[in-house]
Coordinates of C-alpha atoms in Angstrom, one line a residue:
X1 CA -2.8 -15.2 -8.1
X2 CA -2.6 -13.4 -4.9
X3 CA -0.9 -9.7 -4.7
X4 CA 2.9 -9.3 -5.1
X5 CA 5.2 -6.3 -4.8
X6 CA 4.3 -5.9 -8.9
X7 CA 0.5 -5.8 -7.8
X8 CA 0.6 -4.7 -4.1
X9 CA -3.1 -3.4 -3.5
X10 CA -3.8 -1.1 -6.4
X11 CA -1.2 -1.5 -8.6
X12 CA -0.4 0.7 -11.4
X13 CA -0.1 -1.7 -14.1
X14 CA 2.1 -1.4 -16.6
X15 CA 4.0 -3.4 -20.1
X16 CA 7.2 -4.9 -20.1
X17 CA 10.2 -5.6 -21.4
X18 CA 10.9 -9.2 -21.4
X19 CA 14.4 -10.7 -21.3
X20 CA 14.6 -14.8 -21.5
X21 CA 17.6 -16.9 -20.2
X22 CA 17.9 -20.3 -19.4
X23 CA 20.0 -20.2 -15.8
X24 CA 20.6 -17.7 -13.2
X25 CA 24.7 -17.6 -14.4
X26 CA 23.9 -16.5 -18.4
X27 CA 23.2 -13.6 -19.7
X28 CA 23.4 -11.3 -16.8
X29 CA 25.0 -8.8 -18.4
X30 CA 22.1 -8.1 -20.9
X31 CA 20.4 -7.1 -18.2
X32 CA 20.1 -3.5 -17.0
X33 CA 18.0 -4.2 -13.8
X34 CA 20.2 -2.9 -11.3
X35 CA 18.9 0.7 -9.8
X36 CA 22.0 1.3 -7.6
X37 CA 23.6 2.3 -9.9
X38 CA 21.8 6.0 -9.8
X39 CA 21.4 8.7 -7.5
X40 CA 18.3 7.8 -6.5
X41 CA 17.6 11.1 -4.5
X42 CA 18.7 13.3 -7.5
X43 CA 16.6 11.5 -9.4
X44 CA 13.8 11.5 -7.8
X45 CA 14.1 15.6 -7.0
X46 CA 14.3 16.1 -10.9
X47 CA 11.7 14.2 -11.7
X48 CA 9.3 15.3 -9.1
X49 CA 10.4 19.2 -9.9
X50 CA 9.8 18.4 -14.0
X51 CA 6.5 16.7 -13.1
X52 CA 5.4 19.7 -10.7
X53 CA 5.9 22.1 -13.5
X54 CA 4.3 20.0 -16.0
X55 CA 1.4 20.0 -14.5
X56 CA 1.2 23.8 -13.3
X57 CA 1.2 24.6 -16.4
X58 CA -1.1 21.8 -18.0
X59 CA -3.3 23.3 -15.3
X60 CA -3.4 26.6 -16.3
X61 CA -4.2 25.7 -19.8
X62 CA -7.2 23.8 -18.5
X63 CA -8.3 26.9 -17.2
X64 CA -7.9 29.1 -20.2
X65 CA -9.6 26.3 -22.2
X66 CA -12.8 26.5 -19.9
X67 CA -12.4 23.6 -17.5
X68 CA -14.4 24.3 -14.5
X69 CA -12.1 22.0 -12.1
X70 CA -9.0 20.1 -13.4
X71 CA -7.3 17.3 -12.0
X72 CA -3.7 15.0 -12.9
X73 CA -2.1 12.9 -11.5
X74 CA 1.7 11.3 -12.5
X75 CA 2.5 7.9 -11.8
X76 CA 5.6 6.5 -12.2
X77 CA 6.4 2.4 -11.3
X78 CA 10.0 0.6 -12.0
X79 CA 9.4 -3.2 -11.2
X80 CA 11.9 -6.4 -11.1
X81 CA 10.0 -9.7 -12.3
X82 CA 11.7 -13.3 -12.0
X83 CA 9.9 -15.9 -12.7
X84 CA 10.8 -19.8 -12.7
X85 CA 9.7 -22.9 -13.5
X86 CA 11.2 -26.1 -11.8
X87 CA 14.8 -25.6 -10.2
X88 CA 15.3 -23.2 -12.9
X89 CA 15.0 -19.4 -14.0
X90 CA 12.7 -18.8 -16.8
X91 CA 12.1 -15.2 -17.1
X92 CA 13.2 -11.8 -16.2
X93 CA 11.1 -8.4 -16.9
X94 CA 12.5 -5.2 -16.4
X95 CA 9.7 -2.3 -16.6
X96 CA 9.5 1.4 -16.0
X97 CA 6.0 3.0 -16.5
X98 CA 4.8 7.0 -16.5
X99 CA 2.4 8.2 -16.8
X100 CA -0.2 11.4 -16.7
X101 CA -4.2 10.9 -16.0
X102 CA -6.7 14.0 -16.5
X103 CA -10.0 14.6 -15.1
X104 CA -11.6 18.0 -16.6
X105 CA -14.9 18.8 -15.1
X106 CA -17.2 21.3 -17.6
X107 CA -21.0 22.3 -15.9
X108 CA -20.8 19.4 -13.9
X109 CA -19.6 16.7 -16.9
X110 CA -16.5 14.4 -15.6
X111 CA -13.7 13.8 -19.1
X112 CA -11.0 11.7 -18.4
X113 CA -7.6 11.0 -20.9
X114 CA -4.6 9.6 -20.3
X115 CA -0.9 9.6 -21.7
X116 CA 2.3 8.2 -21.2
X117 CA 4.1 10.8 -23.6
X118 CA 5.2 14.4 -21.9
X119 CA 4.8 16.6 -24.9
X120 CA 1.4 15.6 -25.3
X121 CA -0.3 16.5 -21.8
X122 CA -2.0 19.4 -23.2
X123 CA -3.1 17.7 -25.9
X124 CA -4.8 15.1 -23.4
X125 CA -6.0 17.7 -21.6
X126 CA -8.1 19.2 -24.2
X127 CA -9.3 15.5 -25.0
X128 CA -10.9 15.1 -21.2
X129 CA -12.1 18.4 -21.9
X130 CA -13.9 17.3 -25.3
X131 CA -14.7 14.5 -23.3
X132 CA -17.0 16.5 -20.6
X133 CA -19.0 18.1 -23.5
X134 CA -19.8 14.8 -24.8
X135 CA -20.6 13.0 -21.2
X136 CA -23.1 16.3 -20.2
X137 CA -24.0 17.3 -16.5
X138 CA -24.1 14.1 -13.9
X139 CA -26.2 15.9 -11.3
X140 CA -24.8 13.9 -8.6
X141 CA -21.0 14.8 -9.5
X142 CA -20.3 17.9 -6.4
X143 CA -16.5 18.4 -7.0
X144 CA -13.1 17.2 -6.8
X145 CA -11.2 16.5 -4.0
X146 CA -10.2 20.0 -2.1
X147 CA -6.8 20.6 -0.4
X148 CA -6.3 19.0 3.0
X149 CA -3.7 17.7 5.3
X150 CA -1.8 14.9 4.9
X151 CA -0.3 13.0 7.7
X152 CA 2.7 10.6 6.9
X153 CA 2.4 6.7 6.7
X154 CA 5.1 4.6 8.3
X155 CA 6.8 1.4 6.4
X156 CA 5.8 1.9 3.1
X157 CA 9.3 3.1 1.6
X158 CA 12.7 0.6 2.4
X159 CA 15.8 1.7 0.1
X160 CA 17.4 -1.2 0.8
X161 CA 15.0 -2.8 -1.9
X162 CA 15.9 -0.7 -4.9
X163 CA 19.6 -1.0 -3.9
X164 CA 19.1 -4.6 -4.9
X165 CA 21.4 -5.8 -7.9
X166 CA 19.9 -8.0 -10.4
X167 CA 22.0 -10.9 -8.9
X168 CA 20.4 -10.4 -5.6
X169 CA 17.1 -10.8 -7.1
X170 CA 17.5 -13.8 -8.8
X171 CA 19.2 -15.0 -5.4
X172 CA 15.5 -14.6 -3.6
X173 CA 14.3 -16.4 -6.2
X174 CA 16.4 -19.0 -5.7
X175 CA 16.3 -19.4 -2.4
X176 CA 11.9 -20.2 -2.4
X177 CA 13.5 -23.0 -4.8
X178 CA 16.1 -24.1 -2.1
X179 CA 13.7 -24.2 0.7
X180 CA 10.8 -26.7 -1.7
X181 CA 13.3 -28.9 -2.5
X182 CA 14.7 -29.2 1.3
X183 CA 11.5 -30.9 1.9
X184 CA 11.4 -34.4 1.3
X185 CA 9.8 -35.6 -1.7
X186 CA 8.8 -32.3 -3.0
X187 CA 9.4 -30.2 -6.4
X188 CA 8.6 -26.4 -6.8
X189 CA 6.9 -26.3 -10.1
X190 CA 6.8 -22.5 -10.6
X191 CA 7.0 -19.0 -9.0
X192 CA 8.0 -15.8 -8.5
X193 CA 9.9 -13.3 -7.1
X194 CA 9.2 -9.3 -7.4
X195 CA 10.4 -5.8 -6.1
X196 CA 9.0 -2.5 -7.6
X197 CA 9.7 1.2 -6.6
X198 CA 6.7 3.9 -7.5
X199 CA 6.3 7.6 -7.2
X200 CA 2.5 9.4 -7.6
X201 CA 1.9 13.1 -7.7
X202 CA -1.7 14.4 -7.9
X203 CA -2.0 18.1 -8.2
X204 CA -5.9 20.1 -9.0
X205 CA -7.4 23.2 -9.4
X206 CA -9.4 22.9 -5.9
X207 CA -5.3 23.4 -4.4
X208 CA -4.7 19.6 -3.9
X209 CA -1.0 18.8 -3.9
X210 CA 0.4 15.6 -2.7
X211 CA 3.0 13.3 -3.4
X212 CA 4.5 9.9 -1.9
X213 CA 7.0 7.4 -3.2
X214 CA 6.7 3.3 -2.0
X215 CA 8.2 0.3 -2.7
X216 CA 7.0 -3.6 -2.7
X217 CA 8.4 -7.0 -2.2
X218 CA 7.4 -10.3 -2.5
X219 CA 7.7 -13.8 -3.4
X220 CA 5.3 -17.0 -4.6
X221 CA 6.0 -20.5 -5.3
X222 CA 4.0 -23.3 -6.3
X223 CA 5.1 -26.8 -5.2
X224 CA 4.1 -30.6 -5.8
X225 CA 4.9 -34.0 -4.4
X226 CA 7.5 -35.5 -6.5
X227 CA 6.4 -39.2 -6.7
X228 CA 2.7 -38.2 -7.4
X229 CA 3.9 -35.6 -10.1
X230 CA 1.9 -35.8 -13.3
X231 CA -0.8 -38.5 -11.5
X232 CA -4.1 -37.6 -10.0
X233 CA -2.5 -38.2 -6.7
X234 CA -0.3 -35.6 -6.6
X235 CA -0.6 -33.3 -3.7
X236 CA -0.3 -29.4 -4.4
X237 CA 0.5 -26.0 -2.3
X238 CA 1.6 -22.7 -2.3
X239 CA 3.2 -20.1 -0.4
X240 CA 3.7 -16.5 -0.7
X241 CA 5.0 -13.2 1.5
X242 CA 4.1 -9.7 0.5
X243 CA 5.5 -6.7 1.9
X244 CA 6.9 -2.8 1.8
X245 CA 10.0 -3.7 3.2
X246 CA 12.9 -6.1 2.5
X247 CA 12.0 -8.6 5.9
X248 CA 11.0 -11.7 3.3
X249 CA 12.6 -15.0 4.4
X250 CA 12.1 -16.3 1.0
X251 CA 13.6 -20.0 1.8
X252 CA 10.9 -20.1 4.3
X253 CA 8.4 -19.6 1.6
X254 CA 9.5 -22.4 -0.1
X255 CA 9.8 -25.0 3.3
X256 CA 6.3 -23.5 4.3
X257 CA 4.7 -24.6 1.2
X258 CA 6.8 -27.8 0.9
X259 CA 5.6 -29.0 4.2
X260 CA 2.1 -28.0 3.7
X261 CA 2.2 -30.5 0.7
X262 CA 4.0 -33.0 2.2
X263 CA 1.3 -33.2 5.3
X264 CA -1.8 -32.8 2.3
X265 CA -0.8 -35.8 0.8
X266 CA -2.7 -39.6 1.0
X267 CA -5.9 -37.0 1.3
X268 CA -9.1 -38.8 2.0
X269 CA -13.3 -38.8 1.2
X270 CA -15.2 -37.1 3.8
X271 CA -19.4 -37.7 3.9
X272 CA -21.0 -34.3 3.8
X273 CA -21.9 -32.8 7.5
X274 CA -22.4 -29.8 9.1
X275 CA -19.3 -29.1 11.2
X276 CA -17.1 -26.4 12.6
X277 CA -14.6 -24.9 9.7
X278 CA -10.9 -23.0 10.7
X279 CA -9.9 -21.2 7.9
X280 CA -6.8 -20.1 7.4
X281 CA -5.8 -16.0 6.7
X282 CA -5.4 -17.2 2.9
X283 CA -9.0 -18.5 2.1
X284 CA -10.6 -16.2 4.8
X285 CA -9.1 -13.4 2.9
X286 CA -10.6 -15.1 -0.5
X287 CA -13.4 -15.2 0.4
X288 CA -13.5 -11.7 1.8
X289 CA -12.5 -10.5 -0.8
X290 CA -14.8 -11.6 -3.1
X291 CA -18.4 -10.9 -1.0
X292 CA -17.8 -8.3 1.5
X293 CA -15.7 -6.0 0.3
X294 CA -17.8 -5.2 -2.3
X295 CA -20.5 -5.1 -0.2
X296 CA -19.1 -2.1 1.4
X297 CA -18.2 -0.2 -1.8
X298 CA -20.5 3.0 -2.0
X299 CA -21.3 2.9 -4.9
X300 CA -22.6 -0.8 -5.3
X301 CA -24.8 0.0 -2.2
X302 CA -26.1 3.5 -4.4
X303 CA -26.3 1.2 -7.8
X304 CA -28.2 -1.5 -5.8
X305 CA -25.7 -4.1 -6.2
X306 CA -25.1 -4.7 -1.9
X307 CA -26.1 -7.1 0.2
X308 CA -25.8 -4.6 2.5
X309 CA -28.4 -1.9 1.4
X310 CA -30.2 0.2 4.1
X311 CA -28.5 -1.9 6.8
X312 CA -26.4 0.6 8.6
X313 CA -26.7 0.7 12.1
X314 CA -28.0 -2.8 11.7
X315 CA -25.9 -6.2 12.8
X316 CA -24.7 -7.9 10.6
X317 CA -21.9 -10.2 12.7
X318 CA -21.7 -11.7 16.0
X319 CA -20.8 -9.2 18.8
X320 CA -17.1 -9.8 18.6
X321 CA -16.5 -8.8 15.6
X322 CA -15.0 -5.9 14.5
X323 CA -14.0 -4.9 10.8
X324 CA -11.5 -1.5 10.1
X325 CA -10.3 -0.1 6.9
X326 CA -7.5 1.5 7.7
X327 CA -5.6 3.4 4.8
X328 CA -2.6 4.7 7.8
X329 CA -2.0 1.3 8.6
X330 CA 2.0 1.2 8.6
X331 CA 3.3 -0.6 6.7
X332 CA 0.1 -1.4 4.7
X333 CA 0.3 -2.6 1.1
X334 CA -3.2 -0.6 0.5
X335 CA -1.3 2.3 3.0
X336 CA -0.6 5.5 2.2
X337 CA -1.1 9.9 3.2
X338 CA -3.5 10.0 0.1
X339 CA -5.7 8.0 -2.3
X340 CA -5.5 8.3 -5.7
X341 CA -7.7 11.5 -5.8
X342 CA -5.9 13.4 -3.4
X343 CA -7.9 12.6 -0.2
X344 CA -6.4 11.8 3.1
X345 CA -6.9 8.3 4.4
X346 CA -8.4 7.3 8.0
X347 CA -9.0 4.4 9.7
X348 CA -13.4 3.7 9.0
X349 CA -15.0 1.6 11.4
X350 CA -16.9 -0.5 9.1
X351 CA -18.6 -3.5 11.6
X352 CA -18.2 -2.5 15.2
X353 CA -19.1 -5.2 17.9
X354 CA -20.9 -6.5 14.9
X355 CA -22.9 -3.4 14.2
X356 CA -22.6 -1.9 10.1
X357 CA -21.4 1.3 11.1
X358 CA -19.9 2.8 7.4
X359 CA -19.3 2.0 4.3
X360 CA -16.9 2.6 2.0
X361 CA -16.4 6.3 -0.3
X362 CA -14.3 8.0 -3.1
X363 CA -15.5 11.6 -3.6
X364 CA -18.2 11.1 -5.9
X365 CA -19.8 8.4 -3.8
X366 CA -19.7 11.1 -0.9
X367 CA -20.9 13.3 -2.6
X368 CA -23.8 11.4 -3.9
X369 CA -24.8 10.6 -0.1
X370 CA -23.7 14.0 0.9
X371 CA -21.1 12.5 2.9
X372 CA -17.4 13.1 3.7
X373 CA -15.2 10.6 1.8
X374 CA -13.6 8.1 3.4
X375 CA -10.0 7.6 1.6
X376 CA -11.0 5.1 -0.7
X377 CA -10.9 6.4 -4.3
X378 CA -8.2 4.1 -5.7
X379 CA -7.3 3.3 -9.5
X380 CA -5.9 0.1 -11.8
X381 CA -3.6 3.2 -13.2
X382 CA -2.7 6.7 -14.7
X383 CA -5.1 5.8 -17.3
X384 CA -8.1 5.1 -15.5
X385 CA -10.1 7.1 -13.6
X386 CA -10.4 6.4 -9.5
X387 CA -13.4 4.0 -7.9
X388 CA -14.1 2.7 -4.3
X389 CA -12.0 -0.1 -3.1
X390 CA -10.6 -1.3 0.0
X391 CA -7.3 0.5 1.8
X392 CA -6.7 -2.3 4.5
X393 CA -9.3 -4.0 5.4
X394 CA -8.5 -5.5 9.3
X395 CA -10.7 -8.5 10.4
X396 CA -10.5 -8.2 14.7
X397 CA -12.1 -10.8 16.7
X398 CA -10.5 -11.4 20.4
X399 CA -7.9 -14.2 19.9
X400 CA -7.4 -17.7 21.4
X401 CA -5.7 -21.0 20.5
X402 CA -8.9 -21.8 18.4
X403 CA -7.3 -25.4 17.1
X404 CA -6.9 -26.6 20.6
X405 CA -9.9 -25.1 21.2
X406 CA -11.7 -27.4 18.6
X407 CA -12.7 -30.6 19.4
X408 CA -13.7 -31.7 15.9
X409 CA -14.1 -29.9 12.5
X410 CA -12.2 -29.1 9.6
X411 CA -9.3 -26.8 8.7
X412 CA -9.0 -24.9 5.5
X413 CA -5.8 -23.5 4.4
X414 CA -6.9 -22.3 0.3
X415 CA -10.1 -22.3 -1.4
X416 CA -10.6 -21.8 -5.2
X417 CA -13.3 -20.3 -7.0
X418 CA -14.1 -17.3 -4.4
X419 CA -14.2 -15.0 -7.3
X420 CA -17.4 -17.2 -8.5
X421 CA -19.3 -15.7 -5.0
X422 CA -22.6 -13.6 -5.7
X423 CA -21.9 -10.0 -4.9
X424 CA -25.0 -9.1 -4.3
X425 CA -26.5 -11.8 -2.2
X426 CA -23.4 -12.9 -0.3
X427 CA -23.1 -16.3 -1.6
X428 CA -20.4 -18.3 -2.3
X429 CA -19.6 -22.1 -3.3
X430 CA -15.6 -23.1 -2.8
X431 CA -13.3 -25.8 -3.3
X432 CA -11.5 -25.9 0.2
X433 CA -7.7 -27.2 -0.6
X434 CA -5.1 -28.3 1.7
X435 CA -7.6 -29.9 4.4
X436 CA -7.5 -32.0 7.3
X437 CA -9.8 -33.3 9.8
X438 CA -9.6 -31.6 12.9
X439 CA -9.2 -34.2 16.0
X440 CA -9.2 -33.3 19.7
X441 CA -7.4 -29.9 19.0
X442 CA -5.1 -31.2 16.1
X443 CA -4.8 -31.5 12.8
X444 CA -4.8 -35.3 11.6
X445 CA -6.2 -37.0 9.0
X446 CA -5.8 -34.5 5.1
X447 CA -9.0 -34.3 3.2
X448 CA -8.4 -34.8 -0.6
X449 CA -10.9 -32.1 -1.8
X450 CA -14.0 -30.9 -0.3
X451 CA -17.2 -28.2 -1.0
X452 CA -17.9 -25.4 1.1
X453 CA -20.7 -23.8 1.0
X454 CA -22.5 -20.6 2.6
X455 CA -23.3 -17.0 2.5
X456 CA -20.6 -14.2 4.0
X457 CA -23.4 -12.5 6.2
X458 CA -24.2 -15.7 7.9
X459 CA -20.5 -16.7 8.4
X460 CA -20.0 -13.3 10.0
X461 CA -22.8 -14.2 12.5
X462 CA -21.3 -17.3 13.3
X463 CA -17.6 -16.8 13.7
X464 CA -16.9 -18.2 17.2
X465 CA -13.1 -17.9 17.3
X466 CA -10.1 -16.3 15.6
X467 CA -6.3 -17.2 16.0
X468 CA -3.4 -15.2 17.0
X469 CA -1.8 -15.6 13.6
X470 CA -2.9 -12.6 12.4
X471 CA -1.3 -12.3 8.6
X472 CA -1.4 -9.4 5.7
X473 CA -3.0 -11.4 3.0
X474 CA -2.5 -8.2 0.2
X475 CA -4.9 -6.1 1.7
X476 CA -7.0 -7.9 3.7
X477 CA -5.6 -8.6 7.4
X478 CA -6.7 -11.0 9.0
X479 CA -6.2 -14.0 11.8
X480 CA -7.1 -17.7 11.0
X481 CA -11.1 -17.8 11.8
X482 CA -13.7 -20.5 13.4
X483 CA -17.0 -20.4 12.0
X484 CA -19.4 -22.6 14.1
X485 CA -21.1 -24.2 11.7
X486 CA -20.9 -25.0 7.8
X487 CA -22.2 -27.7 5.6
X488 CA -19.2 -29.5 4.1
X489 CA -19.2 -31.9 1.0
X490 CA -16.8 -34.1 0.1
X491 CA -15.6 -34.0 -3.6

């Protein structure tokens, strides 16, 4: 399932409470979603100013236990989950998680513990500690993260979203169920609708102090075409919108992926050729996902796990091509000042006119290379420790109406199985969904299922055109994009 404003980038993951009801109108009054109902500023002061203090002194017992280098970080995530099925609500969760991870660092040893129960940080202190003694001396571990400057990230905080009463919610959700069924001949079958608030503090002994707050938004529904329902006919799509602030037209989630269903069905065989492929920002960004981006990671590259090993300052896409991670991006749903180690984020030039030019680093990596870390030490949550992921990760190629452009080929709005690509190599085998025959510059004829084929580093040396429909797919951001060649297999 692609990211939602429960799981926007790194998300810090977290249990729930779960409420069931059977329609929107019951049983709204067992539910304490609403947050509006607080002083959200108060709140937040307190609980920043309690979690400060915390940690000073969890800190300075570190110290007077023999810790070399101490860091924690508090995470704290409120989320709103409704989920349906049909025309009709199914669930609502209501979840608040905190949280308190600890790296201790003895002669070069890393421990890590976590807890979600205040009284008990010291206690988990002393266990990363015991920890250390057991791991022994990494010789490639340097430090943690020093004190630096942090420079504020635009659009990743919009109040208007935790104002939102639990009747408002369900009301989004709703509306994605409105827009499907305004399509003719189309049911939704399920989705969802999400908003979370979170707040992270990471304090160290090295004097790193920083702090942000963000909030996430999104919506996803699955639809079907009604008189195929439940036959082998049936023609399937989704839709979805992430983002940090409340600008979601959910109805147009729902039309979006009722028409893309509605054009997708009657699908037809294709033979297997070799021909131009369009795909669209949602199965570019799968299939990016899922063989470059881990290419880039650090610490594959050191572990020998990269396609991309001793290939820097080598090409590795055609000359237009340009691939950023960009941890300031505003507005971002990998965004933000810090990563979750306390460095500051920049914008990496990772291809440049097709030329590898970086990868990716968290502070170990860095250090390991003897290199400055690049922003990206990110974690699943409080209670894991941080590895090298992606911020933003922004695909730019010069823009141009590439479908008009196309005389014949085949657009690809979805793929499934990315996630079965070969990391290492680069190659990947997916089901392209939602296809049609392109014709003279147009879409025409849809293709009922087809193979695609190919390795990432050879579709980055043949991309030929991009679109001007550049989307934020989680965090990959990317336009629609024309790869000149590809062999294609009809299912």
């Amino acid at each position: 399932m692609p990211d939602t404003a429960e799981n926007p980038g790194k998300p810090f993951r977290c249990p729930t409470e779960l409420h069931t009801f059977p329609s929107p109108k019951q049983r709204l009054g067992a539910l304490n979603m609403d947050w509006s109902d607080k002083d959200i500023e108060f709140e937040e002061k307190k609980m920043f100013e309690d979690a400060v203090s915390d940690i000073e002194n969890a800190l300075k017992y570190a110290e007077h236990i023999g810790a070399d280098e101490t860091e924690i970080i508090y995470a704290m995530k409120k989320a709103t989950i409704i989920n349906f099925k049909t025309d009709a609500i199914e669930t609502a969760r209501c979840s608040t998680n905190v949280g308190y991870g600890i790296r201790s660092v003895l002669n070069k040893a890393v421990g890590f513990s976590g807890t979600n129960i205040k009284s008990s940080l010291n206690d988990c202190v002393k266990s990363a500690l015991e920890s250390a003694k057991i791991m022994g001396p990494d010789p490639n571990f340097k430090n943690l993260p020093q004190s630096s400057k942090y420079t504020p990230v635009d659009g990743l905080y919009d109040e208007r979203i935790i104002q939102m009463s639990i009747e408002d919610c369900i009301e989004k959700a709703m509306e994605m169920v409105a827009g499907a069924e305004d399509v003719k001949g189309i049911v939704p079958t399920s989705g969802s609708f999400s908003r979370s608030l979170s707040y992270v503090l990471i304090m160290n002994s090295n004097g790193v102090f920083a702090k942000k707050r963000g909030t996430g938004f999104s919506g996803y529904v699955d639809v079907i075409t009604k008189e195929d329902a439940g036959s082998g006919d049936a023609s399937t799509a989704y839709d979805y919108k992430v983002s940090r602030s409340k600008d979601i037209d959910f109805y147009k989630i729902g039309q979006n992926a009722g028409f893309l269903a509605q054009k997708s069905a009657k699908g037809v065989m294709i033979q297997p050729s070799k021909l131009p492929v369009i795909f669209h920002p949602f199965a570019f960004s799968d299939i990016i996902e899922n063989t470059f981006a881990s290419s880039i990671d650090a610490d594959n590259v050191q572990k020998g796990r990269s396609g991309l090993i001793g290939k820097l300052q080598e090409r590795i896409g055609t000359e237009e091509l340009s691939i950023i991670d960009d941890g300031t991006l505003p507005g971002g749903i990998g965004s933000g000042s810090f990563d979750d180690e306390g460095t500051a984020t920049q914008k990496t030039s990772v291809v440049e006119n097709g030329i590898l030019k970086s990868y990716l680093y968290d502070s170990y990596t860095a250090g390991k290379d003897g290199v400055k870390s690049t922003g990206n030490g990110f974690r699943n949550s409080y209670a894991s420790v941080p590895t090298v992921d992606i911020s933003n990760l922004i695909i730019q190629y010069p823009k141009s109406d590439i479908l008009a452009e196309t005389k014949n080929g085949i657009y690809i709005h979805t793929v499934i199985g990315a996630h079965t690509a070969n990391e290492i190599s680069g190659d990947f085998s997916v089901e392209g969904r939602n296809a049609f025959i392109i014709e003279n510059g147009e879409l025409k004829t849809p293709v009922k299922s087809i193979m695609i084929s190919g390795n990432i580093f050879d579709v980055l040396s043949k991309i030929d055109g991009a679109g001007a429909d550049v989307q934020k797919v989680g965090n990959i951001v990317t336009p629609s994009v024309r790869i000149s060649e590809m062999s294609v297999i009809g299912n």
